Amino acid sequence: MNRPIGVFDSGIGGLTVVKELIRLLPNEKIVYFGDTARVPYGIKSKQTIVKFSLENILFLLKQDVKTIVVACNTASSAALPILKRHFKIPIIGVITPGIKEAIYATRNKRIGVIATKATINSHTYERQIKRINSSIKVFNQACPLLVPLVEEGWAHQKATYDIASFYLNPFKKSKIDTLILGCTHYPLLKSVFKQILGSRVRLIDSARQVAFQIKEVLTDEGLLNNKKVGVRHIFYVSDELQQFKKVAKIFLGQDIKNLRKVNSV
Ligand code: DGL
């Protein structure tokens, strides 16, 4: 089916999911919406995040999408069940795929989760992990300073290493063997996290798992596009284009084409 997949994020971070989607499903068209005018979501209340997410979905539905990916961990953790109740279209979040992989990966049943404040405060990761296996111990850490550092292109600066060490050092004491990267921006800091925690701790980057889940859903629903005809992704943002264009390359690994600004969603 030739209709596009809709993806939204609070801003630019959801492009980590888009990158995996393009890799796994090259025949699919993607319409992306990055809410750059209202980013960050990670410090906002649940009520506000739900409202923004509903608006973003309504915008994507106007683009005639066949499924919607909530590529933002904060929006997925605060709003996914509510969104699913409101719309008939398949809606896929980024929390469950990462959780499944982490539970599969852990040997000592000690899992760390790093994410925005809103995601950590929602306790979504912890609740869902415990629901699957109540004997697993979950250690949470909000890392609010990491998102702006990545967006500044500072992933490999010493300041970033120092701040990440401050957040991650307590995990050494809690002896986790698996760490869930519960935020769109953290895959770009993998090498920093590895340096701090060592190679013994497995880092779970859910973007690839999310792409697999989308493929599964599209297959089950008979919505896969089997022919590579006119695949032209479109990227919408709610604020100015230049900064997005510049940072997008870091996330997507390629220049972004077809970038448009929308005035209101
Ligand atoms: N996209 C958000 C997330 O994955 C990070 C940026 C924000 O705080 O909005 O949690």
XYZ file of N, CA and C and ligand atoms in Angstrom:
805
model
N 0.845 -1.199 0.000
C 0.000 0.000 0.000
C 0.879 1.247 0.000
N 0.567 2.168 -0.905
C 1.479 3.267 -1.167
C 1.348 4.476 -0.231
N 0.464 4.387 0.768
C 0.346 5.530 1.694
C 1.564 5.575 2.619
N 1.924 6.783 3.090
C 3.143 6.880 3.910
C 2.970 6.430 5.364
N 4.116 6.204 6.003
C 4.159 5.972 7.450
C 4.359 7.346 8.097
N 3.553 7.687 9.077
C 3.715 8.955 9.794
C 4.576 8.755 11.031
N 5.505 9.654 11.233
C 6.385 9.566 12.416
C 6.393 10.933 13.070
N 6.189 10.984 14.392
C 6.392 12.288 15.024
C 7.300 12.196 16.243
N 7.944 13.322 16.497
C 8.822 13.453 17.669
C 8.696 14.890 18.162
N 9.163 15.127 19.375
C 9.148 16.482 19.905
C 10.048 17.410 19.087
N 10.976 16.848 18.345
C 11.877 17.692 17.553
C 12.634 16.847 16.566
N 13.925 16.791 16.789
C 14.790 16.174 15.786
C 15.155 14.726 16.099
N 15.069 14.353 17.380
C 15.596 13.057 17.824
C 14.972 11.858 17.159
N 13.709 11.983 16.744
C 13.007 10.863 16.127
C 13.641 10.425 14.816
N 14.576 11.217 14.316
C 15.261 10.824 13.082
C 16.106 9.571 13.292
N 16.463 9.248 14.555
C 17.196 7.995 14.805
C 16.292 6.808 14.433
N 14.995 6.956 14.666
C 14.045 5.901 14.294
C 13.849 5.895 12.770
N 13.753 7.093 12.186
C 13.584 7.193 10.726
C 14.748 6.506 10.005
N 15.954 6.718 10.522
C 17.140 6.111 9.906
C 16.987 4.581 9.830
N 16.541 3.983 10.916
C 16.368 2.520 10.938
C 15.208 2.092 10.036
N 14.161 2.905 10.003
C 13.003 2.599 9.149
C 13.405 2.581 7.672
N 14.189 3.578 7.283
C 14.624 3.660 5.878
C 15.482 2.437 5.540
N 16.318 2.045 6.514
C 17.199 0.900 6.288
C 16.384 -0.403 6.123
N 15.402 -0.588 7.004
C 14.656 -1.857 7.010
C 13.527 -1.901 5.982
N 12.926 -0.742 5.725
C 11.765 -0.708 4.827
C 11.981 0.313 3.707
N 12.900 0.000 2.782
C 13.265 0.989 1.755
C 12.134 1.348 0.799
N 11.065 0.544 0.760
C 9.956 0.865 -0.150
C 8.957 1.844 0.466
N 9.117 2.106 1.736
C 8.098 2.914 2.423
C 8.417 4.404 2.375
N 7.356 5.171 2.151
C 7.446 6.636 2.204
C 7.236 7.078 3.647
N 7.986 8.066 4.098
C 7.819 8.530 5.479
C 7.428 10.010 5.487
N 6.430 10.314 6.311
C 6.134 11.721 6.582
C 6.483 11.949 8.044
N 7.442 12.835 8.265
C 7.945 13.078 9.625
C 7.445 14.439 10.103
N 7.055 14.486 11.374
C 6.758 15.794 11.957
C 7.594 15.983 13.231
N 8.416 17.020 13.236
C 9.220 17.359 14.418
C 8.695 18.655 15.012
N 8.254 18.561 16.245
C 7.590 19.721 16.865
C 8.613 20.691 17.454
N 9.463 21.214 16.589
C 10.617 22.002 17.042
C 10.224 23.307 17.749
N 9.002 23.772 17.510
C 8.578 25.009 18.172
C 8.279 24.773 19.657
N 7.977 23.507 20.001
C 7.542 23.250 21.387
C 8.483 22.301 22.127
N 9.583 21.887 21.449
C 10.568 21.035 22.097
C 11.242 21.830 23.226
N 11.675 21.267 24.334
C 11.632 19.856 24.689
C 10.325 19.457 25.366
N 9.911 18.216 25.140
C 8.760 17.663 25.854
C 9.194 17.113 27.219
N 10.465 16.763 27.303
C 10.967 16.013 28.461
C 10.891 16.712 29.802
N 10.602 18.014 29.797
C 10.487 18.728 31.065
C 9.040 19.203 31.280
N 8.122 18.745 30.404
C 6.738 19.235 30.497
C 5.839 18.245 31.231
N 4.627 18.724 31.570
C 3.701 17.867 32.320
C 3.048 16.855 31.396
N 2.514 15.795 31.999
C 1.840 14.751 31.227
C 0.700 15.353 30.391
N -0.057 16.230 31.033
C -1.213 16.839 30.361
C -0.799 17.572 29.073
N 0.274 18.329 29.180
C 0.765 19.076 28.015
C 1.282 18.123 26.942
N 2.016 17.102 27.355
C 2.580 16.154 26.381
C 1.449 15.421 25.649
N 0.392 15.061 26.377
C -0.753 14.380 25.750
C -1.408 15.320 24.733
N -1.607 16.565 25.130
C -2.244 17.540 24.221
C -1.416 17.711 22.936
N -0.118 17.918 23.084
C 0.752 18.084 21.909
C 0.707 16.828 21.035
N 0.732 15.669 21.674
C 0.770 14.409 20.906
C -0.516 14.232 20.100
N -1.652 14.554 20.707
C -2.934 14.463 19.991
C -2.916 15.388 18.775
N -2.405 16.588 18.966
C -2.350 17.550 17.850
C -1.424 17.042 16.740
N -0.296 16.465 17.150
C 0.657 15.964 16.147
C 0.027 14.840 15.317
N -0.738 13.989 15.985
C -1.377 12.885 15.269
C -2.426 13.415 14.294
N -3.193 14.391 14.726
C -4.199 14.970 13.828
C -3.528 15.553 12.582
N -2.372 16.180 12.792
C -1.630 16.726 11.647
C -1.206 15.599 10.697
N -0.669 14.514 11.262
C -0.201 13.408 10.413
C -1.363 12.732 9.683
N -2.507 12.646 10.341
C -3.670 12.020 9.690
C -4.076 12.812 8.445
N -3.880 14.130 8.513
C -4.195 14.964 7.345
C -3.262 14.650 6.176
N -2.116 14.041 6.470
C -1.172 13.676 5.396
C -1.462 12.263 4.883
N -2.597 11.709 5.296
C -3.068 10.412 4.816
C -2.097 9.265 5.127
N -1.581 9.247 6.341
C -0.642 8.185 6.713
C -1.405 6.898 7.036
N -0.713 5.753 6.903
C -1.391 4.471 7.144
C -1.119 3.924 8.547
N -0.074 4.466 9.184
C 0.240 4.070 10.563
C 1.042 5.206 11.185
N 1.092 5.246 12.502
C 1.819 6.348 13.139
C 2.826 5.812 14.146
N 4.042 6.341 14.068
C 5.084 5.967 15.011
C 5.335 7.153 15.938
N 5.169 6.913 17.232
C 5.493 7.945 18.212
C 6.967 7.740 18.533
N 7.827 8.470 17.810
C 9.266 8.198 17.896
C 9.913 8.839 19.119
N 9.124 9.522 19.916
C 9.636 10.240 21.093
C 9.354 9.397 22.341
N 10.402 9.118 23.115
C 10.209 8.307 24.330
C 9.312 9.021 25.335
N 9.480 10.343 25.424
C 8.688 11.096 26.389
C 7.203 11.030 26.028
N 6.885 11.236 24.752
C 5.479 11.168 24.319
C 4.953 9.746 24.443
N 5.779 8.754 24.105
C 5.334 7.357 24.219
C 5.027 7.023 25.677
N 5.881 7.458 26.587
C 5.672 7.058 27.986
C 4.510 7.819 28.621
N 4.267 9.051 28.178
C 3.194 9.829 28.809
C 1.836 9.610 28.146
N 1.851 9.310 26.847
C 0.586 9.444 26.108
C 0.125 8.222 25.329
N 0.981 7.219 25.127
C 0.621 6.151 24.180
C -0.736 5.481 24.438
N -1.033 5.048 25.679
C -2.333 4.391 25.883
C -3.507 5.311 25.533
N -3.382 6.587 25.847
C -4.460 7.544 25.545
C -4.594 7.706 24.028
N -3.469 7.822 23.340
C -3.501 7.988 21.882
C -4.159 6.785 21.228
N -3.795 5.601 21.719
C -4.360 4.376 21.122
C -5.869 4.316 21.317
N -6.324 4.845 22.429
C -7.782 4.848 22.680
C -8.515 5.805 21.740
N -7.831 6.873 21.316
C -8.498 7.911 20.522
C -8.569 7.617 19.029
N -7.658 6.796 18.519
C -7.585 6.625 17.059
C -7.621 5.158 16.677
N -8.187 4.885 15.488
C -8.287 3.497 15.015
C -6.999 3.038 14.328
N -6.282 3.975 13.753
C -5.069 3.682 12.997
C -4.022 3.025 13.928
N -3.208 2.068 13.420
C -2.171 1.498 14.294
C -1.164 2.573 14.752
N -0.948 2.623 16.064
C 0.009 3.590 16.625
C 1.069 2.809 17.401
N 2.328 3.073 17.074
C 3.424 2.299 17.669
C 4.345 3.238 18.444
N 4.654 2.866 19.669
C 5.553 3.684 20.489
C 6.940 3.080 20.541
N 7.842 3.737 21.274
C 9.237 3.275 21.287
C 9.652 2.603 22.599
N 8.703 2.442 23.522
C 9.091 1.914 24.839
C 9.182 0.387 24.841
N 8.111 -0.279 24.405
C 8.048 -1.748 24.524
C 9.168 -2.480 23.773
N 9.494 -2.079 22.532
C 10.553 -2.823 21.837
C 11.882 -2.824 22.605
N 12.240 -1.702 23.202
C 13.495 -1.619 23.969
C 13.440 -2.469 25.228
N 12.282 -2.464 25.857
C 12.112 -3.245 27.088
C 12.292 -4.733 26.809
N 11.673 -5.188 25.733
C 11.770 -6.621 25.392
C 13.224 -7.011 25.164
N 13.938 -6.162 24.463
C 15.336 -6.480 24.168
C 16.173 -6.479 25.460
N 15.886 -5.533 26.340
C 16.654 -5.444 27.599
C 16.416 -6.670 28.477
N 15.176 -7.107 28.535
C 14.856 -8.277 29.370
C 15.541 -9.522 28.797
N 15.598 -9.563 27.490
C 16.275 -10.681 26.838
C 17.785 -10.619 27.112
N 18.329 -9.401 27.169
C 19.788 -9.238 27.281
C 20.321 -9.435 28.696
N 19.549 -9.054 29.701
C 20.125 -9.050 31.053
C 20.375 -10.472 31.569
N 21.524 -10.624 32.209
C 21.854 -11.915 32.821
C 21.644 -11.841 34.332
N 21.993 -10.666 34.904
C 21.906 -10.574 36.371
C 20.608 -9.896 36.848
N 19.707 -9.634 35.907
C 18.397 -9.055 36.220
C 18.503 -7.691 36.902
N 19.482 -6.908 36.470
C 19.637 -5.539 36.969
C 19.748 -4.622 35.742
N 18.671 -3.862 35.512
C 18.590 -3.029 34.305
C 18.557 -1.548 34.690
N 19.368 -0.746 34.013
C 19.330 0.702 34.207
C 18.500 1.347 33.102
N 17.867 2.465 33.444
C 17.111 3.224 32.429
C 17.548 4.682 32.517
N 17.961 5.248 31.395
C 18.215 6.692 31.359
C 17.237 7.321 30.376
N 16.727 8.504 30.735
C 15.688 9.142 29.907
C 15.505 10.585 30.374
N 14.526 11.256 29.769
C 14.209 12.616 30.212
C 13.504 12.541 31.584
N 13.352 13.706 32.190
C 12.672 13.763 33.502
C 11.246 13.235 33.408
N 10.528 13.675 32.353
C 9.115 13.278 32.226
C 8.997 11.767 32.064
N 9.899 11.170 31.290
C 9.846 9.714 31.082
C 10.135 8.989 32.393
N 11.162 9.407 33.094
C 11.505 8.740 34.364
C 10.359 8.921 35.365
N 9.828 10.131 35.453
C 8.759 10.380 36.431
C 7.462 9.625 36.114
N 7.301 9.230 34.848
C 6.094 8.473 34.482
C 6.168 7.017 34.963
N 7.375 6.551 35.281
C 7.634 5.157 35.737
C 7.183 4.118 34.714
N 7.007 4.541 33.455
C 6.518 3.605 32.435
C 7.473 2.437 32.216
N 8.760 2.751 32.084
C 9.730 1.664 31.852
C 9.691 0.657 32.995
N 9.786 1.184 34.210
C 9.849 0.319 35.383
C 8.606 -0.571 35.464
N 7.441 0.062 35.275
C 6.182 -0.670 35.373
C 6.099 -1.783 34.334
N 6.486 -1.427 33.118
C 6.367 -2.435 32.042
C 7.376 -3.569 32.210
N 8.570 -3.245 32.691
C 9.573 -4.306 32.913
C 9.060 -5.246 33.998
N 8.574 -4.657 35.092
C 8.099 -5.465 36.234
C 6.897 -6.326 35.850
N 6.087 -5.788 34.922
C 4.914 -6.551 34.496
C 5.348 -7.829 33.768
N 6.443 -7.736 33.044
C 6.926 -8.911 32.307
C 7.729 -9.834 33.227
N 8.557 -9.232 34.087
C 9.366 -10.057 34.994
C 9.581 -9.292 36.302
N 8.811 -9.650 37.309
C 8.818 -8.863 38.550
C 10.106 -9.056 39.359
N 10.942 -10.022 38.991
C 12.170 -10.207 39.773
C 13.308 -9.304 39.279
N 13.063 -8.569 38.191
C 14.124 -7.680 37.683
C 14.173 -6.390 38.502
N 15.392 -5.957 38.837
C 15.560 -4.684 39.553
C 15.842 -3.589 38.522
N 15.112 -2.468 38.679
C 15.257 -1.376 37.706
C 15.843 -0.152 38.407
N 16.869 0.429 37.793
C 17.521 1.614 38.353
C 17.351 2.763 37.365
N 16.721 3.851 37.814
C 16.373 4.957 36.915
C 17.290 6.161 37.099
N 17.517 6.856 36.006
C 18.263 8.122 36.102
C 17.789 9.090 35.022
N 17.257 10.223 35.444
C 16.917 11.270 34.467
C 18.203 12.008 34.091
N 18.349 12.322 32.817
C 19.578 12.990 32.336
C 19.222 14.239 31.529
N 18.625 15.248 32.159
C 18.084 16.372 31.389
C 19.112 17.178 30.592
N 20.382 17.112 30.954
C 21.351 17.953 30.231
C 21.877 17.326 28.937
N 21.577 16.051 28.738
C 22.191 15.380 27.578
C 21.565 15.790 26.240
N 20.253 16.051 26.231
C 19.590 16.412 24.963
C 20.194 17.692 24.360
N 20.283 18.793 25.124
C 20.865 19.992 24.511
C 22.324 19.819 24.090
N 23.080 18.984 24.812
C 24.487 18.778 24.429
C 24.580 18.087 23.067
N 23.720 17.098 22.853
C 23.725 16.397 21.548
C 23.307 17.377 20.449
N 22.287 18.170 20.736
C 21.791 19.093 19.701
C 22.804 20.191 19.373
N 23.707 20.459 20.302
C 24.770 21.423 20.035
C 25.905 20.803 19.233
N 25.808 19.489 18.993
C 26.902 18.794 18.304
C 28.067 18.543 19.253
N 27.778 18.477 20.551
C 28.828 18.346 21.572
C 29.023 16.904 22.056
N 28.582 15.938 21.277
C 28.612 14.546 21.754
C 30.007 14.115 22.211
N 31.044 14.654 21.575
C 32.388 14.156 21.915
C 33.237 15.174 22.681
N 32.581 16.162 23.270
C 33.317 17.137 24.090
C 33.549 16.585 25.493
N 34.599 17.091 26.133
C 34.904 16.595 27.486
C 33.770 16.917 28.466
N 33.156 18.075 28.279
C 32.060 18.476 29.178
C 30.943 17.435 29.156
N 30.685 16.898 27.982
C 29.623 15.895 27.855
C 30.010 14.615 28.588
N 31.267 14.240 28.457
C 31.750 13.049 29.171
C 31.589 13.249 30.688
N 31.948 14.431 31.156
C 31.870 14.707 32.607
C 30.426 14.657 33.097
N 29.538 15.275 32.343
C 28.123 15.308 32.764
C 27.532 13.896 32.705
N 27.844 13.177 31.624
C 27.329 11.801 31.502
C 27.890 10.938 32.644
N 29.132 11.163 33.041
C 29.725 10.387 34.150
C 28.955 10.649 35.437
N 28.606 11.909 35.632
C 27.839 12.264 36.839
C 26.529 11.470 36.875
N 25.856 11.389 35.737
C 24.578 10.655 35.678
C 24.783 9.132 35.787
N 25.829 8.633 35.120
C 25.950 7.173 34.980
C 26.750 6.485 36.088
N 27.604 7.230 36.790
C 28.447 6.570 37.801
C 27.665 5.761 38.839
N 26.505 6.232 39.308
C 25.753 5.422 40.287
C 25.402 4.019 39.770
N 25.336 3.851 38.450
C 25.017 2.522 37.898
C 26.128 1.513 38.182
N 27.354 2.023 38.402
C 28.468 1.105 38.685
C 28.210 0.418 40.016
N 27.720 1.207 40.971
C 27.433 0.671 42.301
C 26.258 -0.303 42.240
N 25.254 0.033 41.418
C 24.080 -0.845 41.385
C 24.300 -2.078 40.504
N 25.485 -2.137 39.883
C 25.903 -3.346 39.143
C 24.921 -3.785 38.054
N 24.417 -2.812 37.310
C 23.558 -3.184 36.183
C 24.413 -3.872 35.106
N 23.799 -4.767 34.328
C 24.533 -5.314 33.173
C 23.889 -4.873 31.855
N 22.784 -4.101 31.949
C 22.049 -3.671 30.758
C 21.540 -2.249 30.996
N 21.704 -1.397 30.000
C 21.227 -0.018 30.143
C 20.330 0.336 28.954
N 19.090 0.732 29.266
C 18.166 1.152 28.204
C 18.387 2.630 27.902
N 18.652 2.937 26.642
C 18.791 4.339 26.232
C 17.382 4.840 25.919
N 16.729 5.403 26.924
C 15.305 5.709 26.831
C 15.002 7.098 26.307
N 15.773 7.558 25.354
C 15.554 8.888 24.786
C 16.142 8.898 23.379
N 15.456 9.587 22.491
C 15.858 9.602 21.078
C 17.309 10.025 20.846
N 17.825 10.889 21.719
C 19.142 11.473 21.470
C 20.303 10.594 21.942
N 20.024 9.634 22.811
C 21.127 8.937 23.470
C 21.919 7.985 22.579
N 21.315 7.432 21.500
C 22.158 6.590 20.631
C 23.401 7.318 20.124
N 23.314 8.643 20.036
C 24.473 9.402 19.570
C 25.562 9.522 20.626
N 25.259 9.073 21.844
C 26.252 9.150 22.928
C 26.758 7.766 23.328
N 26.449 6.773 22.498
C 26.812 5.395 22.848
C 28.287 5.248 23.214
N 29.160 5.861 22.420
C 30.595 5.654 22.682
C 30.984 6.282 24.023
N 30.347 7.386 24.377
C 30.622 8.029 25.680
C 30.159 7.112 26.818
N 28.953 6.559 26.672
C 28.417 5.668 27.723
C 29.303 4.436 27.877
N 29.795 3.933 26.750
C 30.659 2.737 26.783
C 31.941 3.037 27.531
N 32.480 4.229 27.264
C 33.716 4.635 27.933
C 33.504 4.694 29.451
N 32.349 5.160 29.859
C 32.084 5.340 31.298
C 31.767 3.997 31.963
N 30.940 3.195 31.319
C 30.452 1.969 31.985
C 31.241 0.719 31.606
N 32.059 0.814 30.558
C 32.820 -0.355 30.119
C 31.977 -1.237 29.221
N 32.640 -2.200 28.586
C 31.933 -2.989 27.569
C 31.068 -4.092 28.180
N 31.168 -4.282 29.495
C 30.385 -5.325 30.168
C 28.886 -4.961 30.212
N 28.609 -3.657 30.179
C 27.201 -3.228 30.245
C 26.640 -3.111 28.822
N 25.576 -3.848 28.560
C 24.969 -3.856 27.231
C 24.057 -2.631 27.066
N 24.266 -1.884 25.997
C 23.447 -0.685 25.763
C 22.296 -1.032 24.817
N 21.086 -0.711 25.225
C 19.911 -1.045 24.406
C 19.407 0.204 23.690
N 19.578 0.183 22.371
C 19.124 1.282 21.530
C 17.890 0.756 20.798
N 16.727 1.292 21.149
C 15.492 0.652 20.684
C 15.121 0.963 19.236
N 15.811 1.924 18.595
C 15.377 2.361 17.253
C 15.252 1.189 16.277
N 16.234 0.287 16.293
C 16.186 -0.841 15.353
C 15.011 -1.773 15.669
N 14.812 -2.015 16.977
C 13.697 -2.890 17.391
C 12.360 -2.278 17.000
N 12.279 -0.956 17.095
C 11.041 -0.258 16.717
C 10.762 -0.495 15.234
N 11.809 -0.382 14.418
C 11.627 -0.595 12.974
C 11.122 -2.017 12.707
N 11.664 -2.998 13.423
C 11.194 -4.383 13.253
C 9.717 -4.497 13.624
N 9.349 -3.819 14.712
C 7.941 -3.907 15.140
C 7.007 -3.278 14.100
N 7.462 -2.187 13.515
C 6.627 -1.525 12.492
C 6.445 -2.456 11.301
N 7.525 -3.114 10.922
C 7.432 -4.054 9.790
C 6.413 -5.157 10.119
N 6.465 -5.631 11.342
C 5.549 -6.693 11.764
C 4.093 -6.215 11.688
N 3.860 -5.014 12.227
C 2.487 -4.470 12.231
C 1.986 -4.271 10.804
N 2.825 -3.687 9.947
C 2.401 -3.438 8.565
C 2.131 -4.754 7.839
N 2.950 -5.754 8.127
C 2.738 -7.061 7.494
C 1.406 -7.653 7.961
N 1.200 -7.654 9.287
C -0.044 -8.211 9.845
C -1.282 -7.518 9.297
N -1.182 -6.201 9.125
C -2.358 -5.428 8.692
C -2.485 -5.384 7.159
N -1.569 -6.043 6.470
C -1.583 -6.015 4.995
C -1.291 -4.625 4.447
N -0.444 -3.867 5.137
C -0.193 -2.479 4.736
C 1.204 -2.250 4.138
N 1.990 -3.310 4.014
C 3.355 -3.140 3.485
C 3.331 -2.687 2.030
N 4.293 -1.845 1.681
C 4.416 -1.419 0.301
C 5.464 -2.302 -0.386
N 5.052 -3.085 -1.331
C 5.979 -4.045 -1.932
C 6.803 -3.490 -3.079
N 6.388 -2.327 -3.590
C 7.120 -1.786 -4.753
C 7.792 -0.467 -4.410
N 9.026 -0.313 -4.876
C 9.730 0.936 -4.619
C 9.384 1.944 -5.719
N 8.213 2.562 -5.566
C 7.784 3.536 -6.573
C 7.593 4.887 -5.888
N 8.292 5.880 -6.379
C 8.105 7.244 -5.882
C 8.301 7.395 -4.376
N 9.357 6.777 -3.845
C 9.621 6.935 -2.403
C 10.257 8.305 -2.175
N 9.473 9.172 -1.563
C 9.953 10.543 -1.360
C 9.514 10.951 0.046
N 10.466 10.942 0.952
C 10.118 11.270 2.338
C 9.887 12.776 2.464
N 8.977 13.146 3.365
C 8.745 14.580 3.602
C 8.919 14.856 5.088
N 9.627 15.925 5.408
C 9.889 16.281 6.801
C 9.241 17.635 7.098
N 8.369 17.645 8.096
C 7.742 18.898 8.522
C 8.282 19.278 9.899
N 8.459 20.568 10.127
C 8.820 21.056 11.466
C 7.931 22.251 11.796
N 7.828 22.553 13.095
C 6.958 23.667 13.472
C 7.747 24.954 13.752
N 9.078 24.908 13.602
C 9.878 26.131 13.775
C 10.853 26.260 12.599
N 11.786 27.161 12.692
C 12.605 27.484 11.515
C 13.434 26.287 11.022
N 13.791 26.347 9.743
C 14.342 25.165 9.073
C 15.854 24.994 9.231
N 16.579 26.105 9.350
C 18.043 26.020 9.241
C 18.694 25.147 10.309
N 18.307 25.388 11.560
C 18.908 24.641 12.663
C 18.579 23.148 12.527
N 17.338 22.867 12.135
C 16.920 21.468 11.969
C 17.764 20.799 10.885
N 17.931 21.489 9.800
C 18.694 20.960 8.664
C 20.113 20.611 9.087
N 20.697 21.517 9.878
C 22.091 21.344 10.293
C 22.227 20.114 11.206
N 21.358 20.037 12.207
C 21.486 18.955 13.196
C 20.980 17.629 12.621
N 20.046 17.711 11.669
C 19.445 16.483 11.107
C 20.504 15.544 10.547
N 21.534 16.109 9.983
C 22.581 15.291 9.364
C 23.256 14.397 10.410
N 23.410 14.919 11.615
C 24.048 14.122 12.684
C 23.165 12.912 12.991
N 21.865 13.104 12.992
C 20.941 12.031 13.384
C 20.691 11.041 12.243
N 20.554 11.584 11.029
C 20.116 10.764 9.902
C 21.289 10.193 9.114
N 22.442 10.819 9.262
C 23.616 10.366 8.520
C 23.577 10.791 7.065
N 22.642 11.605 6.702
C 22.568 12.127 5.324
C 21.833 13.466 5.325
N 22.009 14.204 4.239
C 21.320 15.497 4.143
C 19.827 15.277 4.030
N 19.080 16.222 4.578
C 17.639 16.085 4.555
C 17.069 16.859 3.361
N 16.174 16.178 2.637
C 15.527 16.867 1.502
C 14.049 17.033 1.840
N 13.346 17.836 1.111
C 11.906 18.026 1.327
C 11.566 18.413 2.760
N 12.191 19.466 3.215
C 11.928 19.957 4.571
C 10.995 21.163 4.485
N 9.900 21.124 5.253
C 8.906 22.203 5.188
C 8.520 22.658 6.584
N 8.146 23.926 6.660
C 7.684 24.458 7.941
C 6.158 24.536 7.935
N 5.543 24.090 9.050
C 4.107 24.279 9.157
C 3.843 25.355 10.207
N 2.820 26.162 9.995
C 2.594 27.270 10.913
C 1.832 26.865 12.154
N 0.928 25.920 12.012
C 0.267 25.400 13.223
C -0.149 23.977 12.944
N -0.187 23.185 14.014
C -0.599 21.791 13.795
C -2.006 21.610 14.315
N 12.418 13.202 22.040
C 12.566 13.276 23.488
C 12.606 11.870 24.048
O 12.869 10.910 23.366
C 13.812 14.058 23.873
C 13.696 15.534 23.618
C 12.609 16.217 24.442
O 12.773 16.356 25.666
O 11.615 16.588 23.865
O 12.349 11.684 25.202
